[in-house]
Each structure stands twice: as structure tokens, then as C-alpha cells.
């Protein structure tokens, strides 16, 4: 069994593709942590471009792979003010198949995606129309609003959800979001260097992005994103949920 089987041709084969991927399962099992990642899309040309970051080769987790910026929820993500709320449809879908549905978790996931994008790329997503937030939580959010930007969740799209299989070195229950590049309110230069978590950022046409050295789930989500763009990026479209049962991946729609 190869580490990376042949890429699937359609979404009906995505779960089968993930099942065929060879994985190290030598780590004691752990509960997955809630996490979020953000796919930035540039629709200014004929072919949509996506922002990908290359992980540092020295990382133990996915070294050298191209990924979307993202990471786990932090406590301050539950406290940050926003300019505009999540779509009720997005909030509803984020609350499906969770033990304790609430308005807090979806909002925290969305803000985690925006914060991680800021920390890893220097890109601030939101608006300067209302000025900075008053008394933001300490840490990265204080730095964020220091540039006069308030995060805005109104135009955030929920693309996919995936849970890392058992006995992997790190496990996440990840929400994949997408936002248009027109939502960029400010950019800080010099955040991505040879010594940072992401050592390179590239805006790449969506079809070409799938040819990069990607983690399997990233390639799968790009395939799902393609389908969603074709469907008009409507919030009402079903959101795929990938998880594993007895070493066989499932694709459920939320």
C-alpha cells in the first residue's frame, strides 16, 4: 500500500481514497482537539487561486507539506468581539454531530481560523469600518486589533469537517472554512520567514494546488471546494464530514 494512492476523480471516491492511505498508528490514542483552518480564495482572475503555505521541513508534524493556515481553538477565541456574526446556516451545520451544540463553539472555530491565519501569514481578515475592538482579549487578538481591524464572520463559508484517525501523533476535529481574498483588511510583511512555521506562501490556481505535496485530507478538501465553487458557494449546500470507523473512512453530509 503506497503512502499516497492515486487521486480520486470524483467526490464519491474520496472516502475510499482516504482509506487507502498508509498511516503510522503507533501513538497511544487521544481525544481530538477542536481546530479550524482557513482557505483564502482569490476570484479576481478567470481561474480561482488559493493561498497555500509550505510547512517548515524541521517540523515533526507534516514537514514540508503545503497546507492551509490553521490550528486549534484557544480560550481567547471564545471572547473576541466581531463586526458581523456567522450565517445562521453555517452555525447550524457546525453544531451538527457534536455532543453539546451551542453558539459558542461555532463562533470560536471561526475566530480560530481567522486568528491562525493572522499569526501564520500576517493577513488580517475583517473590516476597518468600525475601528478596533474595545478591550480585546490578551495575546494575538490584541495585536490583531492594534491594526484597526475587527474580524467579520458574515462571509465565512463552512467547506468541510474532518477528524484525524485514532492512534495518530496529533488528532484534530477540524472545521475547514473559506473566505474571499476581498475580505483582507490589512497585511503585515515579514511574518513568513525561513524559520517560521510556514516558510513560504503561494497563491496558486486551484487545479494546480492539487499537484503540490499535500496531506491527503488537504487534497480531498480542495476537491470538495471545487465542487462547492461550481455550486455557487451557497451556505445551503451540504458540508462533507470525514471520519474513520474501524480503519474505514466515511463521508457524511451535514
Short mmCIF file of C-alpha atoms in Angstrom, two decimals:
data_model
loop_
_atom_site.label_atom_id
_atom_site.label_comp_id
_atom_site.label_asym_id
_atom_site.label_seq_id
_atom_site.Cartn_x
_atom_site.Cartn_y
_atom_site.Cartn_z
CA UNK A 1 0.00 0.00 0.00
CA UNK A 2 1.51 3.34 -1.02
CA UNK A 3 1.57 6.40 1.23
CA UNK A 4 -0.41 8.34 -1.35
CA UNK A 5 -2.77 6.39 -3.65
CA UNK A 6 -3.94 7.71 -6.99
CA UNK A 7 -6.02 10.86 -6.67
CA UNK A 8 -9.79 10.24 -6.84
CA UNK A 9 -11.68 11.52 -9.86
CA UNK A 10 -14.93 12.43 -8.09
CA UNK A 11 -16.27 13.10 -4.61
CA UNK A 12 -17.89 9.66 -4.38
CA UNK A 13 -14.39 8.15 -4.20
CA UNK A 14 -12.92 10.47 -1.57
CA UNK A 15 -13.61 8.29 1.47
CA UNK A 16 -12.21 5.25 -0.35
CA UNK A 17 -9.10 7.26 -1.24
CA UNK A 18 -8.52 8.25 2.41
CA UNK A 19 -8.98 4.62 3.48
CA UNK A 20 -6.18 3.52 1.14
CA UNK A 21 -3.63 5.97 2.58
CA UNK A 22 -0.95 4.22 4.66
CA UNK A 23 -0.63 5.82 8.12
CA UNK A 24 1.56 5.35 11.19
CA UNK A 25 -0.71 4.25 14.06
CA UNK A 26 1.92 3.68 16.74
CA UNK A 27 0.85 6.52 19.05
CA UNK A 28 -1.40 5.93 22.09
CA UNK A 29 -4.88 7.10 21.26
CA UNK A 30 -6.02 10.57 22.33
CA UNK A 31 -9.14 12.68 22.05
CA UNK A 32 -9.12 15.02 19.03
CA UNK A 33 -8.84 18.74 19.76
CA UNK A 34 -11.20 21.26 18.19
CA UNK A 35 -9.37 23.11 15.41
CA UNK A 36 -10.05 25.29 12.38
CA UNK A 37 -8.33 26.16 9.15
CA UNK A 38 -8.96 28.80 6.51
CA UNK A 39 -8.87 28.58 2.73
CA UNK A 40 -8.39 32.00 1.17
CA UNK A 41 -9.70 32.30 -2.40
CA UNK A 42 -8.83 34.92 -4.99
CA UNK A 43 -11.55 35.22 -7.66
CA UNK A 44 -10.02 38.22 -9.46
CA UNK A 45 -8.92 36.11 -12.46
CA UNK A 46 -10.62 33.58 -14.72
CA UNK A 47 -9.41 30.68 -12.56
CA UNK A 48 -9.76 30.91 -8.76
CA UNK A 49 -6.49 30.93 -6.83
CA UNK A 50 -5.99 29.53 -3.36
CA UNK A 51 -3.44 30.54 -0.71
CA UNK A 52 -1.20 27.65 0.39
CA UNK A 53 1.63 27.68 2.91
CA UNK A 54 4.62 25.33 2.99
CA UNK A 55 5.40 23.94 6.45
CA UNK A 56 8.93 24.06 7.81
CA UNK A 57 10.93 20.93 6.96
CA UNK A 58 12.03 20.63 10.59
CA UNK A 59 8.53 20.08 11.94
CA UNK A 60 7.68 16.61 13.20
CA UNK A 61 4.06 17.07 12.08
CA UNK A 62 3.63 17.21 8.27
CA UNK A 63 7.14 18.57 7.48
CA UNK A 64 7.46 20.26 4.11
CA UNK A 65 3.79 19.81 3.23
CA UNK A 66 1.64 22.53 1.69
CA UNK A 67 -1.33 23.33 3.93
CA UNK A 68 -3.91 25.99 4.74
CA UNK A 69 -3.20 28.19 7.78
CA UNK A 70 -4.93 26.87 10.87
CA UNK A 71 -4.72 25.42 14.36
CA UNK A 72 -6.67 24.57 17.48
CA UNK A 73 -9.10 26.79 19.36
CA UNK A 74 -7.62 28.99 22.11
CA UNK A 75 -9.56 30.33 25.09
CA UNK A 76 -9.42 33.89 23.76
CA UNK A 77 -11.27 32.83 20.58
CA UNK A 78 -14.37 32.45 22.76
CA UNK A 79 -14.06 36.05 24.00
CA UNK A 80 -13.24 38.12 20.91
CA UNK A 81 -15.78 40.63 19.56
CA UNK A 82 -16.73 40.60 15.87
CA UNK A 83 -18.16 43.06 13.35
CA UNK A 84 -20.61 40.55 11.90
CA UNK A 85 -21.92 37.18 13.03
CA UNK A 86 -21.73 33.80 11.32
CA UNK A 87 -24.55 32.88 8.96
CA UNK A 88 -27.22 31.01 10.97
CA UNK A 89 -26.98 28.22 8.39
CA UNK A 90 -23.23 27.89 8.96
CA UNK A 91 -23.73 27.90 12.73
CA UNK A 92 -26.37 25.19 12.43
CA UNK A 93 -24.10 22.95 10.33
CA UNK A 94 -21.17 23.45 12.72
CA UNK A 95 -23.42 22.26 15.56
CA UNK A 96 -24.38 19.02 13.85
CA UNK A 97 -22.87 15.76 15.11
CA UNK A 98 -21.41 17.35 18.26
CA UNK A 99 -22.20 16.31 21.85
CA UNK A 100 -23.05 19.77 23.19
CA UNK A 101 -24.37 22.12 20.48
CA UNK A 102 -24.05 25.81 21.35
CA UNK A 103 -23.47 29.20 19.76
CA UNK A 104 -20.02 29.40 21.41
CA UNK A 105 -18.21 26.56 19.62
CA UNK A 106 -19.08 27.61 16.01
CA UNK A 107 -18.05 31.20 16.71
CA UNK A 108 -14.81 30.11 18.41
CA UNK A 109 -13.94 27.85 15.47
CA UNK A 110 -14.49 30.70 13.00
CA UNK A 111 -12.37 33.09 15.05
CA UNK A 112 -9.63 30.47 15.50
CA UNK A 113 -9.37 30.19 11.70
CA UNK A 114 -9.00 33.96 11.34
CA UNK A 115 -6.54 34.25 14.24
CA UNK A 116 -4.35 31.41 12.99
CA UNK A 117 -4.29 32.95 9.53
CA UNK A 118 -3.11 36.21 11.09
CA UNK A 119 -0.43 34.50 13.20
CA UNK A 120 0.94 32.32 10.40
CA UNK A 121 0.67 34.65 7.39
CA UNK A 122 0.28 38.23 8.63
CA UNK A 123 -3.08 38.51 6.85
CA UNK A 124 -5.89 40.20 8.81
CA UNK A 125 -9.41 39.32 7.68
CA UNK A 126 -12.22 41.63 8.66
CA UNK A 127 -13.09 45.30 8.40
CA UNK A 128 -11.67 48.70 9.41
CA UNK A 129 -15.09 50.30 9.08
CA UNK A 130 -15.95 50.13 12.80
CA UNK A 131 -12.49 50.68 14.23
CA UNK A 132 -10.70 48.28 16.55
CA UNK A 133 -12.44 46.20 19.20
CA UNK A 134 -12.64 47.66 22.71
CA UNK A 135 -10.72 45.68 25.35
CA UNK A 136 -9.83 42.65 23.19
CA UNK A 137 -8.59 39.51 24.97
CA UNK A 138 -4.79 39.49 25.52
CA UNK A 139 -2.37 37.86 23.13
CA UNK A 140 -2.75 37.66 19.34
CA UNK A 141 -6.15 39.39 19.33
CA UNK A 142 -4.63 42.48 20.95
CA UNK A 143 -2.06 42.55 18.15
CA UNK A 144 -4.82 42.00 15.57
CA UNK A 145 -6.98 44.94 16.65
CA UNK A 146 -3.86 47.08 17.03
CA UNK A 147 -4.03 47.43 13.26
CA UNK A 148 -7.55 48.83 13.44
CA UNK A 149 -9.22 45.66 12.17
CA UNK A 150 -12.26 43.90 13.59
CA UNK A 151 -12.88 40.31 12.45
CA UNK A 152 -16.06 39.80 10.40
CA UNK A 153 -17.66 36.35 10.18
CA UNK A 154 -20.56 37.19 7.84
CA UNK A 155 -18.86 35.99 4.65
CA UNK A 156 -17.14 32.93 6.11
CA UNK A 157 -18.08 29.66 4.38
CA UNK A 158 -18.03 26.22 6.01
CA UNK A 159 -16.41 23.86 3.48
CA UNK A 160 -15.72 20.57 5.29
CA UNK A 161 -15.11 18.86 8.61
CA UNK A 162 -12.63 16.06 9.28
CA UNK A 163 -11.46 14.10 12.32
CA UNK A 164 -7.92 12.71 12.38
CA UNK A 165 -7.95 8.88 12.68
CA UNK A 166 -7.16 7.17 16.01
CA UNK A 167 -3.57 6.49 17.15
CA UNK A 168 -2.06 9.31 15.11
CA UNK A 169 0.65 11.59 16.65
CA UNK A 170 -1.80 14.52 16.70
CA UNK A 171 -5.57 14.40 16.45
CA UNK A 172 -7.90 17.23 15.48
CA UNK A 173 -11.59 17.67 14.83
CA UNK A 174 -11.12 20.33 12.16
CA UNK A 175 -13.56 22.74 10.55
CA UNK A 176 -12.38 23.90 7.12
CA UNK A 177 -13.58 27.41 6.30
CA UNK A 178 -13.23 29.54 3.19
CA UNK A 179 -13.23 33.28 2.65
CA UNK A 180 -12.70 35.50 -0.37
CA UNK A 181 -9.46 37.49 -0.59
CA UNK A 182 -11.55 40.68 -0.86
CA UNK A 183 -12.10 40.29 2.91
CA UNK A 184 -8.40 41.03 3.58
CA UNK A 185 -8.34 44.29 5.54
CA UNK A 186 -4.61 44.52 6.22
CA UNK A 187 -1.38 42.57 5.65
CA UNK A 188 1.80 42.58 7.71
CA UNK A 189 5.02 41.87 5.84
CA UNK A 190 7.83 39.68 7.14
CA UNK A 191 5.71 37.19 9.10
CA UNK A 192 6.68 34.24 6.89
CA UNK A 193 10.42 33.54 7.03
CA UNK A 194 12.82 30.61 6.69
CA UNK A 195 12.48 29.97 10.44
CA UNK A 196 8.71 30.23 10.94
CA UNK A 197 6.03 27.53 10.92
CA UNK A 198 5.20 28.37 7.30
CA UNK A 199 8.32 29.13 5.28
CA UNK A 200 6.58 30.03 2.00
CA UNK A 201 3.20 31.36 0.85
CA UNK A 202 1.88 30.87 -2.68
CA UNK A 203 -1.26 31.98 -4.47
CA UNK A 204 -1.83 29.12 -6.87
CA UNK A 205 -4.64 28.27 -9.33
CA UNK A 206 -6.99 25.77 -7.73
CA UNK A 207 -6.34 22.94 -10.25
CA UNK A 208 -2.56 23.32 -9.78
CA UNK A 209 -2.86 23.36 -5.98
CA UNK A 210 -3.83 19.68 -6.03
CA UNK A 211 -0.47 18.83 -7.63
CA UNK A 212 1.51 20.16 -4.63
CA UNK A 213 2.88 17.94 -1.86
CA UNK A 214 -0.27 17.90 0.28
CA UNK A 215 -1.54 15.93 3.26
CA UNK A 216 -4.24 13.55 1.95
CA UNK A 217 -7.11 15.37 3.68
CA UNK A 218 -5.97 18.71 2.20
CA UNK A 219 -6.21 17.30 -1.32
CA UNK A 220 -9.65 15.89 -0.52
CA UNK A 221 -10.90 19.25 0.79
CA UNK A 222 -9.61 21.01 -2.34
CA UNK A 223 -11.68 18.57 -4.38
CA UNK A 224 -14.73 19.37 -2.26
CA UNK A 225 -14.01 23.09 -2.60
CA UNK A 226 -14.03 22.76 -6.38
CA UNK A 227 -17.50 21.24 -6.20
CA UNK A 228 -18.70 23.96 -3.87
CA UNK A 229 -17.46 26.75 -6.13
CA UNK A 230 -19.33 25.13 -9.02
CA UNK A 231 -22.45 25.20 -6.83
CA UNK A 232 -22.14 28.92 -6.21
CA UNK A 233 -20.63 28.71 -2.68
CA UNK A 234 -24.13 28.75 -1.17
CA UNK A 235 -24.35 28.19 2.58
CA UNK A 236 -27.26 25.80 1.97
CA UNK A 237 -25.05 23.29 0.16
CA UNK A 238 -24.28 20.12 2.18
CA UNK A 239 -20.96 20.12 4.03
CA UNK A 240 -18.91 16.87 3.90
CA UNK A 241 -17.84 15.34 7.22
CA UNK A 242 -14.95 12.84 7.06
CA UNK A 243 -14.17 10.43 9.89
CA UNK A 244 -12.91 6.88 10.32
CA UNK A 245 -14.66 3.79 11.71
CA UNK A 246 -12.62 0.57 12.05
CA UNK A 247 -9.95 1.93 9.69
CA UNK A 248 -12.51 2.72 7.01
CA UNK A 249 -13.21 6.35 6.20
CA UNK A 250 -16.76 7.65 5.98
CA UNK A 251 -18.10 10.68 4.11
CA UNK A 252 -21.25 12.06 5.69
CA UNK A 253 -23.06 15.24 4.69
CA UNK A 254 -24.02 17.85 7.27
#
